[in-house]
Coordinates of C-alpha atoms in Angstrom, one line a residue:
Chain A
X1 CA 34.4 39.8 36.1
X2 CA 35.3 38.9 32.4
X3 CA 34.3 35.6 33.3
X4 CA 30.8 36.0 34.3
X5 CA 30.3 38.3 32.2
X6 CA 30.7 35.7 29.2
X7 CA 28.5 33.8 31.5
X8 CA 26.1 36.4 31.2
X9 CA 26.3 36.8 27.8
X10 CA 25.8 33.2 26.7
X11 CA 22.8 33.3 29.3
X12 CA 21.2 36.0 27.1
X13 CA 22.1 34.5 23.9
X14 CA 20.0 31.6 24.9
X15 CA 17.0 33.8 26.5
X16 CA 17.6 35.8 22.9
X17 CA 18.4 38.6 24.1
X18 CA 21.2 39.5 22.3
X19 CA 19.2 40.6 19.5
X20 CA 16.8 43.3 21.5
X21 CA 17.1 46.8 20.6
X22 CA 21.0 47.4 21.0
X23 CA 21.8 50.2 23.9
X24 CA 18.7 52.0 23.8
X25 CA 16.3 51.6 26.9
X26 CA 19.0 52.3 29.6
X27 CA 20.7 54.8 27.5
X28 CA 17.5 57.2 25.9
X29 CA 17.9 58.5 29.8
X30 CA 13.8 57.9 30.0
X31 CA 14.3 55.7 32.9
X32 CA 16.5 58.3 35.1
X33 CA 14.7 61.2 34.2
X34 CA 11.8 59.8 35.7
X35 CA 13.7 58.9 38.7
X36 CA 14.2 62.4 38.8
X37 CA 11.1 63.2 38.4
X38 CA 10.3 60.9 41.6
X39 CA 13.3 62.8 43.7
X40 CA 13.4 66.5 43.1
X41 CA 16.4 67.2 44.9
X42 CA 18.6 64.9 43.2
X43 CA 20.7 66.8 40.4
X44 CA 22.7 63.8 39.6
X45 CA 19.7 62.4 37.9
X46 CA 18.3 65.6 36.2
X47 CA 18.9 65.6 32.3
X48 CA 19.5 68.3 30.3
X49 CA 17.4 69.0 27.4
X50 CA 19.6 68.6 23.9
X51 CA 19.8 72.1 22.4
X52 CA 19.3 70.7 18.5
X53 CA 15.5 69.4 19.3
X54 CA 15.1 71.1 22.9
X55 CA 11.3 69.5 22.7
X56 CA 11.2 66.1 23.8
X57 CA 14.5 64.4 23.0
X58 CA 16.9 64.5 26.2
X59 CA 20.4 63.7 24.4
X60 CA 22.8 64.4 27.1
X61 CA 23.1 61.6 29.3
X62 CA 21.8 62.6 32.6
X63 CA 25.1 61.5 34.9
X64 CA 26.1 59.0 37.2
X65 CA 23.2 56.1 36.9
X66 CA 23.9 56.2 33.3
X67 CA 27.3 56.5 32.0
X68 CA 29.1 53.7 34.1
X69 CA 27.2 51.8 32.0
X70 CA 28.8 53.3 28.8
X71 CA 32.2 53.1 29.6
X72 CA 32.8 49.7 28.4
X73 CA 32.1 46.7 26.7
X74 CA 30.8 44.4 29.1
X75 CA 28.3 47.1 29.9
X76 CA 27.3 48.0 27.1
X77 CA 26.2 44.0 27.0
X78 CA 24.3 44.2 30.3
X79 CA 22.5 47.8 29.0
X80 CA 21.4 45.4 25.9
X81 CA 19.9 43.0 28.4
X82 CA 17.7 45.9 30.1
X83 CA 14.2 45.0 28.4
X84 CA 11.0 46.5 29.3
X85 CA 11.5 47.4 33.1
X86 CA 14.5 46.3 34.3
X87 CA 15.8 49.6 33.2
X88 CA 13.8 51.3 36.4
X89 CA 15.8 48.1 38.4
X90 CA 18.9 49.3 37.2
X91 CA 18.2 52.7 37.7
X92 CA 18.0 52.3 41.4
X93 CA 20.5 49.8 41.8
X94 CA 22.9 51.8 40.1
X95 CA 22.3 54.6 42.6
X96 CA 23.4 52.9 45.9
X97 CA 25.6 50.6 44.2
X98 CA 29.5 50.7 42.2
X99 CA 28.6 49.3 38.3
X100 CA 30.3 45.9 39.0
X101 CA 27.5 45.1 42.1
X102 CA 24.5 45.9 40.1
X103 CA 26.0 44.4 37.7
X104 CA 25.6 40.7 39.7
X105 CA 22.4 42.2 41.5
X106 CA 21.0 42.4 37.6
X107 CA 22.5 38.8 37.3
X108 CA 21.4 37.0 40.4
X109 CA 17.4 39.1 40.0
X110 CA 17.3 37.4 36.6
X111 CA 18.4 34.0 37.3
X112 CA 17.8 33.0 40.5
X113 CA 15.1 35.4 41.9
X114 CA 12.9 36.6 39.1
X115 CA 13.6 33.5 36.3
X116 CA 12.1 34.1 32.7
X117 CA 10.8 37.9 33.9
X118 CA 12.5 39.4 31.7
X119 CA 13.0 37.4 28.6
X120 CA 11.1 38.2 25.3
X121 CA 7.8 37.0 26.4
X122 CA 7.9 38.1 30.1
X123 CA 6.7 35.0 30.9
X124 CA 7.9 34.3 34.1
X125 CA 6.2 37.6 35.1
X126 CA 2.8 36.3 33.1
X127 CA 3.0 33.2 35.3
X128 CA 3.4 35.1 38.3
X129 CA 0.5 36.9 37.3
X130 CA -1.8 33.7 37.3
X131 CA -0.3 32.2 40.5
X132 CA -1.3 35.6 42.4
X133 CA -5.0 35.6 40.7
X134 CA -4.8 32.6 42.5
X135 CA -3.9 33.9 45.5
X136 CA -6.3 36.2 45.6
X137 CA -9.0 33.8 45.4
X138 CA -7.6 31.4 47.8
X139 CA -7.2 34.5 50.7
X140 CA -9.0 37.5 49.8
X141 CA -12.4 35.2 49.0
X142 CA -14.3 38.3 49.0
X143 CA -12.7 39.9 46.8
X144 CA -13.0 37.4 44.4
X145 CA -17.0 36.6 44.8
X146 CA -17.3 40.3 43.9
X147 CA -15.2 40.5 41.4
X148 CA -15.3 37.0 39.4
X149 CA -13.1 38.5 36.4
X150 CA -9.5 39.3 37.7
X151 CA -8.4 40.1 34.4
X152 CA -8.0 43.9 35.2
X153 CA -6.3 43.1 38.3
X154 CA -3.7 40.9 36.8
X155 CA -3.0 43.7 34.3
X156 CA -2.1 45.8 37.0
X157 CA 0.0 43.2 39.0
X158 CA 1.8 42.1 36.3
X159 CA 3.6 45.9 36.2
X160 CA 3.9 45.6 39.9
X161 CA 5.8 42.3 39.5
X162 CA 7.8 43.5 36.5
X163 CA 8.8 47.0 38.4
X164 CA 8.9 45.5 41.3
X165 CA 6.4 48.0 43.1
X166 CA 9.2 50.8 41.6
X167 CA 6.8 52.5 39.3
X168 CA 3.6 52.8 41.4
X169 CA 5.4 53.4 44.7
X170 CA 7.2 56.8 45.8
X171 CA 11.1 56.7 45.2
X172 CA 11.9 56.1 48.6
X173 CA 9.0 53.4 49.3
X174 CA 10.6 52.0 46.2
X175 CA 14.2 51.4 48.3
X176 CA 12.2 49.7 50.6
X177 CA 10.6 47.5 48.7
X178 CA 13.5 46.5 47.0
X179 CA 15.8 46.0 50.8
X180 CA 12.5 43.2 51.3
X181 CA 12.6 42.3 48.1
X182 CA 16.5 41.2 48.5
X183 CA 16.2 39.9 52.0
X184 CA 13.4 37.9 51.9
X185 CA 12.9 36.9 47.7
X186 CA 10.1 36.9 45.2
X187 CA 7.5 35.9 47.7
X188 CA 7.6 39.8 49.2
X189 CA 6.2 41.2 46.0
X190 CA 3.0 38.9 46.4
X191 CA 2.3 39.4 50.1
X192 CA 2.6 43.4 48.7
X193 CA 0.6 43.1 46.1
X194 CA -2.0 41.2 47.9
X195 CA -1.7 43.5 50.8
X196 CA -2.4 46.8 48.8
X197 CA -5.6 44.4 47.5
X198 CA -6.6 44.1 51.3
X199 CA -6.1 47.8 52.1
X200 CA -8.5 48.5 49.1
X201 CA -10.9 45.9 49.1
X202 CA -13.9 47.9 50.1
X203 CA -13.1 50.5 47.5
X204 CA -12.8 47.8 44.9
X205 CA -15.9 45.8 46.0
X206 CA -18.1 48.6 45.6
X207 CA -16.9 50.1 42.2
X208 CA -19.1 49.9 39.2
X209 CA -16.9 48.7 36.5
X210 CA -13.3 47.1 36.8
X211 CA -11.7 50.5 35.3
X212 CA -13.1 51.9 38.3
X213 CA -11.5 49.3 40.4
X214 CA -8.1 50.0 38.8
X215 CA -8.4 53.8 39.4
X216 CA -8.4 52.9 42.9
X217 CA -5.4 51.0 42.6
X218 CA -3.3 53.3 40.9
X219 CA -4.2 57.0 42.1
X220 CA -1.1 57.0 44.6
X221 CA 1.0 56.9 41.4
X222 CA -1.7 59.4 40.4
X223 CA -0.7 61.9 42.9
X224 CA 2.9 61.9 42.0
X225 CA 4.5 65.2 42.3
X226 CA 1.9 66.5 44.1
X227 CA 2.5 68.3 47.3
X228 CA 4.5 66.9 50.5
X229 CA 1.9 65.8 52.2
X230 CA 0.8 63.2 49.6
X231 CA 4.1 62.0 49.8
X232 CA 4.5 61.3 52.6
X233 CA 1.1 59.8 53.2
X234 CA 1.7 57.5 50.3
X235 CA 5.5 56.6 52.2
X236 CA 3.8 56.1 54.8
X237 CA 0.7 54.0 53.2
X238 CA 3.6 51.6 51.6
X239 CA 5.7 51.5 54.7
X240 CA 2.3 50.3 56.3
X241 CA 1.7 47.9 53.4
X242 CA 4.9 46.2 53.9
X243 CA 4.2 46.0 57.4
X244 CA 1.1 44.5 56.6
X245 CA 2.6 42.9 53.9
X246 CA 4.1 40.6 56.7
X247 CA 1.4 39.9 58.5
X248 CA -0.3 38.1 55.2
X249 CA 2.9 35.9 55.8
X250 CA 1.2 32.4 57.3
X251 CA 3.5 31.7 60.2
X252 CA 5.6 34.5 60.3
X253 CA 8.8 33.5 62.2
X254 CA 11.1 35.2 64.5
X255 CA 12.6 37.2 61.7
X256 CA 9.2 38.1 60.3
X257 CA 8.6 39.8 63.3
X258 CA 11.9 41.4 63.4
X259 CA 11.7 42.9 59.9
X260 CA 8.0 44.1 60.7
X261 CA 9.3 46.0 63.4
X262 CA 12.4 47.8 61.6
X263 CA 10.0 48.7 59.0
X264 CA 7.8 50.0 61.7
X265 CA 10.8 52.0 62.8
X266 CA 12.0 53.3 59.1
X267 CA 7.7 54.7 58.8
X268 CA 8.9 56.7 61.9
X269 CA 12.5 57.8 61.3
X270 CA 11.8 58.4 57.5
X271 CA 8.9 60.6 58.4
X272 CA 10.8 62.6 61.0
X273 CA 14.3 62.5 59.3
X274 CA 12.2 63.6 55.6
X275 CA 12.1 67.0 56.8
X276 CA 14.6 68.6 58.6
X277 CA 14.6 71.5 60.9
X278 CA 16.5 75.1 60.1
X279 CA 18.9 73.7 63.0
X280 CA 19.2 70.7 61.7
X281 CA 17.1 68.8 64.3
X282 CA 14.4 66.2 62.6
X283 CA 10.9 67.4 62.2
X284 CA 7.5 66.8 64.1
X285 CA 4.8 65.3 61.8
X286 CA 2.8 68.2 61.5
X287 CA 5.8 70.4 60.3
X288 CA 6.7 68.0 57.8
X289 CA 2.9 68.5 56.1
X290 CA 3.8 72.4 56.7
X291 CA 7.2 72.3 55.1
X292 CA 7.8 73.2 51.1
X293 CA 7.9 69.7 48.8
X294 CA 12.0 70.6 47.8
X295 CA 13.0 69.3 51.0
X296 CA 12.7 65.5 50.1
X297 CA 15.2 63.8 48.1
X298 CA 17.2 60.1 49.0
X299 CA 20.3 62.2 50.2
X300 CA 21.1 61.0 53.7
X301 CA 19.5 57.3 53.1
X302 CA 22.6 55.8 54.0
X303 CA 23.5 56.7 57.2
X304 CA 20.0 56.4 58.3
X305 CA 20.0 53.0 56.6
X306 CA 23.3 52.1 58.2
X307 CA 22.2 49.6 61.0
X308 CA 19.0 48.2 58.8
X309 CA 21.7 47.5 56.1
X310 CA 23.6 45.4 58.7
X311 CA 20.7 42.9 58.8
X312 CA 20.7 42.6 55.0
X313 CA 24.5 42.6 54.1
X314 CA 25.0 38.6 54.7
X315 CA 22.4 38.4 51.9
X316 CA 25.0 40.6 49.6
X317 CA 23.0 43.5 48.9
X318 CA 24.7 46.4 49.9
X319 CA 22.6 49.2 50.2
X320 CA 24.5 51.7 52.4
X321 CA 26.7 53.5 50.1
X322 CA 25.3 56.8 48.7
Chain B
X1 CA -21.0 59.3 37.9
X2 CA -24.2 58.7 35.7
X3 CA -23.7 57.7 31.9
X4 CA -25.8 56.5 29.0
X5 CA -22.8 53.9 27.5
X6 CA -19.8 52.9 28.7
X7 CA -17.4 52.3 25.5
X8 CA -14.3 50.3 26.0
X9 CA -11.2 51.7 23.7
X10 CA -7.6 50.2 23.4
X11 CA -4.9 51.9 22.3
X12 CA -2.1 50.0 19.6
X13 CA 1.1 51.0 18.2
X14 CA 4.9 50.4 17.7
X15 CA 6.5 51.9 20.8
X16 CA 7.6 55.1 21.3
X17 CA 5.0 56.2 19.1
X18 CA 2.9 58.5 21.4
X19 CA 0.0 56.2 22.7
X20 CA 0.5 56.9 26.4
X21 CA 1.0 60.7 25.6
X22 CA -2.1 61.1 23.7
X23 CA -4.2 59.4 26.4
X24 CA -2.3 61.8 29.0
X25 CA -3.5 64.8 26.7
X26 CA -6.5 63.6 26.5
X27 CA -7.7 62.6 29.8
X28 CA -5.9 65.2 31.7
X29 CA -4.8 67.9 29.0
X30 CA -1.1 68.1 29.7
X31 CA 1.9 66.7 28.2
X32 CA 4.2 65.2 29.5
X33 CA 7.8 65.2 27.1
X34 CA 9.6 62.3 29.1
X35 CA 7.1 59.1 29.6
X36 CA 7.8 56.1 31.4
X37 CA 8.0 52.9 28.9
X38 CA 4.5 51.6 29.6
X39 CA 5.0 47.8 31.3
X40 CA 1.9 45.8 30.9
X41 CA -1.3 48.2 30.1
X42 CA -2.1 51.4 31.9
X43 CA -5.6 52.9 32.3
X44 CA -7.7 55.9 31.9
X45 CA -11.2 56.9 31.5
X46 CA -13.4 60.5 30.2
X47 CA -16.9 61.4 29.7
X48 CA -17.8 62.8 26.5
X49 CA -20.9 64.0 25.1
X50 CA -22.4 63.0 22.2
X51 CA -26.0 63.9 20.9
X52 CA -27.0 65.2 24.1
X53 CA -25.9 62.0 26.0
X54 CA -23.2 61.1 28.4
X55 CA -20.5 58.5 27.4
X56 CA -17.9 57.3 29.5
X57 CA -14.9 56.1 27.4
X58 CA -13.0 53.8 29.4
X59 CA -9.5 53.3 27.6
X60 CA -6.9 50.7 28.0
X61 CA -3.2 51.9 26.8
X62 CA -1.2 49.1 25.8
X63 CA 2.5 48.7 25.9
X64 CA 4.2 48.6 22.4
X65 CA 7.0 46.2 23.1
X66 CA 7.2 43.2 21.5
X67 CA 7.4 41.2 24.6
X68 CA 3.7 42.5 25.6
X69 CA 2.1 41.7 22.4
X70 CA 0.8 38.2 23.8
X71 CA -0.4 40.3 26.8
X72 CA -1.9 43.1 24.5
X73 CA -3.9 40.2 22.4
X74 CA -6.7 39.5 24.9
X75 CA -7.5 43.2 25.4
X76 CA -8.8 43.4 22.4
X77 CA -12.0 41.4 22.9
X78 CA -14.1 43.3 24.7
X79 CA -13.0 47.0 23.3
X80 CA -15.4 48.6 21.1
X81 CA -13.1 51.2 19.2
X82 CA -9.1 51.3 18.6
X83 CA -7.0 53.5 18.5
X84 CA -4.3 52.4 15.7
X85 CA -0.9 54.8 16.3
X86 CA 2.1 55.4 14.4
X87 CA 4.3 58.3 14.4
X88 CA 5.0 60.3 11.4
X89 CA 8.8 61.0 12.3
X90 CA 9.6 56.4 12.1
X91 CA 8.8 55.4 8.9
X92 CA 9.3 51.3 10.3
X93 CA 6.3 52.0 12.7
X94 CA 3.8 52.9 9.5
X95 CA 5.0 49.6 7.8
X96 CA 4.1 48.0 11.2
X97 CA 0.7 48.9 10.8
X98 CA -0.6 45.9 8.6
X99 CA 0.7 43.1 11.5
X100 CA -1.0 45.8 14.2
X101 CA -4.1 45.7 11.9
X102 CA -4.1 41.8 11.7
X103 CA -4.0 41.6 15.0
X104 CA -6.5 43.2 15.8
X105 CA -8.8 42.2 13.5
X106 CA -7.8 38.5 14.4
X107 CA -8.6 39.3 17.9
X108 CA -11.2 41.3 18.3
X109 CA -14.9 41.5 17.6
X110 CA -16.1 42.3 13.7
X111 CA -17.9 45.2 14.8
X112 CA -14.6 46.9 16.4
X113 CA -14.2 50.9 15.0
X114 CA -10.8 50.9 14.1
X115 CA -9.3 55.0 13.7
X116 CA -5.7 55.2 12.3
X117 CA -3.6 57.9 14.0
X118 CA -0.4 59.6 12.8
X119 CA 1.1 61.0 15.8
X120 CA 3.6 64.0 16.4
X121 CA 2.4 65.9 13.8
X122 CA 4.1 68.7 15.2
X123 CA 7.3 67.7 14.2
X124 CA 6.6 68.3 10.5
X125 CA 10.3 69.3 9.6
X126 CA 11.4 65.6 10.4
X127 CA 7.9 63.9 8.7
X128 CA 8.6 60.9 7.1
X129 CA 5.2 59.3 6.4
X130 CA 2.9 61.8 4.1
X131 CA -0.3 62.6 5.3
X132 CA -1.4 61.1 2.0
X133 CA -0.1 57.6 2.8
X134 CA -1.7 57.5 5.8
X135 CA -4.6 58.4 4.3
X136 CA -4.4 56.0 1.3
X137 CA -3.7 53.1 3.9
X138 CA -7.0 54.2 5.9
X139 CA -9.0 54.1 2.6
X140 CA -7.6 50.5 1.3
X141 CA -8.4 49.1 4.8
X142 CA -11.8 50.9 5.8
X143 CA -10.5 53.0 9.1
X144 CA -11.1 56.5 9.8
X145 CA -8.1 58.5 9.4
X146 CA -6.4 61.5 11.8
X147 CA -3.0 63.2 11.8
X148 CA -2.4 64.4 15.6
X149 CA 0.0 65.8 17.9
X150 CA -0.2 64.7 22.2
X151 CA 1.9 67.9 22.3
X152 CA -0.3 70.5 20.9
X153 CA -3.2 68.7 21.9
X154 CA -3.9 69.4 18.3
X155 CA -7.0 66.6 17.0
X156 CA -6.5 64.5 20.3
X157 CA -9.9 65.2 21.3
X158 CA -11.2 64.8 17.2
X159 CA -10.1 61.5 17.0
X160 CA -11.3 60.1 20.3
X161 CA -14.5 61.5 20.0
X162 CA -14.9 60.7 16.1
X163 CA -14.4 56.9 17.1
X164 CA -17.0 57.1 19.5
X165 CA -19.7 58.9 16.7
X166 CA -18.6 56.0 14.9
X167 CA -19.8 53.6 17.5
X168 CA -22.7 55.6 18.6
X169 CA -23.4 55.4 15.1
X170 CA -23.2 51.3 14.7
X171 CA -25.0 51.0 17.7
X172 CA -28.4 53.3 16.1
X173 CA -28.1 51.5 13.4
X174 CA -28.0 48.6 15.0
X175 CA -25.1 46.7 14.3
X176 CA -23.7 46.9 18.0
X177 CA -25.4 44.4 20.2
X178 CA -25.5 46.3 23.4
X179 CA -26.4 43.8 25.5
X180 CA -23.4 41.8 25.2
X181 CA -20.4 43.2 27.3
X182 CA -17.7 41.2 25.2
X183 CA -18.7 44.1 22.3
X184 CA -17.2 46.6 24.6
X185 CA -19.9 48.6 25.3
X186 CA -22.1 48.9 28.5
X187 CA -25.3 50.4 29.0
X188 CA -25.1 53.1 31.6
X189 CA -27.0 53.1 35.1
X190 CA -29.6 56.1 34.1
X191 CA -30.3 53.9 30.5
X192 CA -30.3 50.6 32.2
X193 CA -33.4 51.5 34.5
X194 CA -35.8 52.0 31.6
X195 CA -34.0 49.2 29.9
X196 CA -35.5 45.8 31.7
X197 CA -34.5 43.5 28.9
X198 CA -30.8 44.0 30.8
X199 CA -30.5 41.9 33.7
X200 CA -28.6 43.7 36.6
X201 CA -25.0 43.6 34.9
X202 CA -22.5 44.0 37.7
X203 CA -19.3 42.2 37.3
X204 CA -16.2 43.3 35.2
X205 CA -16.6 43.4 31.4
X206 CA -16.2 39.1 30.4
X207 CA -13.0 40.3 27.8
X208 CA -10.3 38.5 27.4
X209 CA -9.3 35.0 28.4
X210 CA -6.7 35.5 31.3
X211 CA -3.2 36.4 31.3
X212 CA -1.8 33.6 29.5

């Protein structure tokens, strides 16, 4: 562990990040509390206002996703490291995984899958950006003869890229794009991003201006908090977008088709297993849109997860302890 | 929805300053005390009225970070009013203001209505910057000048709708070419058809050369 974690820090004193805002982003518990926000049921993430200024500063830190990361030194080196959004990474790594694992998660997303996204400059992510603007006039041609400026578009995918879908996608949508995301690499979030493109492109096509167009885009997030229902249209509008996600894939192999069909399978179970009887039995659709919003929350993800984590655990991403 | 002029806004500022706040307060009237960190730039739009007509202000909310300022730079073209914010409790982000202000006079269009905003005026027991120094850096540097608070909602609405008098303003007297998008303003659908000297203008706003 000490070992790498010099490695680490030497790798961050050459991307200069040493000398970002010391222990701030991770620990101001911003990041968690909107997790929180995102999963109701979920005490271990809810913080506690400070009773000095009880307005808008939370002091206390809210639990488990954040003080591993206190409790010592090398730590407290990889919480100076969380720029911009990699805190939101963290954040949900540190939920389904001990400190040391997200720990090399955080190191192998910045070197090897995501390289130069989270430096000073984000450019990796800004490159990203141009390559899928590219992408988007190479397979979604009609998008791009009605729109001719993708500049608004870009904006918007470059916060997909750098939150890896995990701020515009509900919490548990979120876990799912990151299980893709570690299975298959960087090449997930552009088939995702070009897929929720594809799913909108009428809607986009016939806006009047491009702040229209990016309405569009981002009134799921929009609807955040909002009743049951919306959430679990929007899970199931993501689950469908990965699926779909897939099918952008040119020649999808024998694996493709494998991972299409489990996330076929988690739409279902999720839906079902999201709501939960008085006798403990899972749900029917139509009483999950009847049932009261408190019954979601990630609890249980695990053992539903178990035999999908299976698949993914030769890849080192461990995903089914809760 | 029909509109006279569309004006295009950005929002600028050290982070943690308020910006996202004050465009939640005033596009949907609520506050929210724990934001995410913006990543990238986030989006929202109102209609106001002003003089009897309809104006849809479309505004852009930039992240503060450091690491976004390259991305931040090529909003500015294209925006016909700013919204300069620093926050009256962090002394460091009013002595940010003059590398804010030189970048976006650097980057944007002459013309541009700049407004300078002291947010979280509520918090008046920890106030570091006077509302006199705010005022005195407005007057050396020709912006309009408002004190606000996201949280009481108290001038939110004042000082987006005082920047877009200002503009309405430029754009009577003349000073605003209107028929050029990269200005940041947009004639709406109901002007444009008594308007034939505008050739159909679909197609996103020309602003800004690309991501990098």
């Amino acid at each position: 562990m000490m070992k790498g974690a010099r490695a680490l820090v030497g790798w961050c004193c050459r991307s200069e990040l040493l000398s970002e805002r010391p222990l701030t982003i991770l620990l101001r518990p911003r990041s968690s509390e909107t997790l929180g926000a995102r999963c109701p049921n979920t005490s271990r993430f809810r913080a506690r206002p400070a009773s000095r200024h009880g307005d808008c500063r939370y002091k206390r830190a809210p639990a488990r996703a954040v003080r591993p990361l206190t409790r010592n030194r090398i730590s407290r080196r990889l919480v100076r490291l969380l720029a911009q959004s990699m805190n939101i990474l963290a954040s949900f790594l540190l939920l389904y995984t001990r400190e040391e694992e997200a720990f090399w998660l955080l190191v192998t997303v910045c070197e090897r899958m995501l390289p130069d996204y989270f430096d000073r400059r984000v450019i990796g992510a800004q490159v990203d950006c141009s390559v899928f603007e590219e992408l988007i006039r190479e397979l979604l041609p009609h998008l791009a003869e009605r729109v001719p400026d993708l500049t608004a578009l870009s904006s918007l995918s470059l916060s997909w890229f750098l939150a890896l879908f995990l701020s515009s996608v509900p919490f548990r949508s979120g876990l799912r794009v990151l299980d893709c995301f570690f299975c298959h690499g960087a090449k997930i979030i552009f088939h995702l991003g070009l897929a929720v493109l594809k799913s909108n492109v009428e809607d986009i096509c016939t806006s009047a201006d491009d702040g229209q167009s990016l309405m569009i885009l981002t009134r799921r997030r929009q609807r955040r908090g909002g009743d049951l229902v919306c959430w679990t249209s929007a899970l199931n509008q993501t689950t469908g977008l990965l699926a779909s996600a897939y099918e952008v894939r040119a020649g999808g192999n024998d694996s493709d088709a494998y991972v299409q069909r489990r996330i076929c399978k988690f739409n279902e179970r999720a839906c079902s297993a999201e709501v939960r009887r008085p006798d403990g039995r899972a749900a029917g659709k139509e009483e999950i849109e009847a049932q009261d919003p408190g019954a979601l929350g990630p609890r249980g993800y695990g053992e539903r997860e178990r035999d999908g984590a299976r698949s993914c655990r030769d890849e080192g991403y461990r995903h089914d302890r809760v | 929805m029909a509109y006279a002029y569309l004006f295009k806004y950005i929002i600028i500022g050290d982070t943690g300053v308020g910006k996202s706040c004050l465009l939640l307060q005033f596009t949907d009237k609520r506050f929210q005390p724990v934001h995410d960190l913006t990543i990238g730039v986030e989006f929202g739009a109102r209609m106001i009225t002003i003089d009897g007509k309809q104006i849809k202000l479309q505004i852009w909310d930039t992240a503060g970070q450091e690491s976004f300022r390259s991305i931040t730079r090529s909003y500015y073209r294209g925006a016909a009013g700013a919204l300069l914010v620093y926050d009256i409790t962090r002394r460091d982000t009013f002595n940010h203001l003059t590398t804010w202000l030189e970048d976006a006079r650097q980057h944007s269009n002459s013309n541009m209505v700049i407004m300078l905003i002291g947010n979280k005026s509520d918090l008046e027991s920890r106030r570091e910057v006077k509302k006199e120094e705010g005022e005195a850096f407005a007057r050396e540097h020709g912006l309009i000048f408002m004190e606000t608070s996201a949280k009481t909602a108290s001038n939110v609405e004042e000082a987006f709708i005082n920047t877009a008098k200002e503009i309405y303003e430029k754009i009577q007297e003349g000073v605003f070419d209107i028929n050029n998008e990269a200005n940041g303003i947009k004639i709406g659908p109901q002007h444009a058809a008594t308007n034939s000297t505008l050739a159909g203008g679909q197609g996103g706003q020309q602003a800004g050369g690309g991501c990098c």
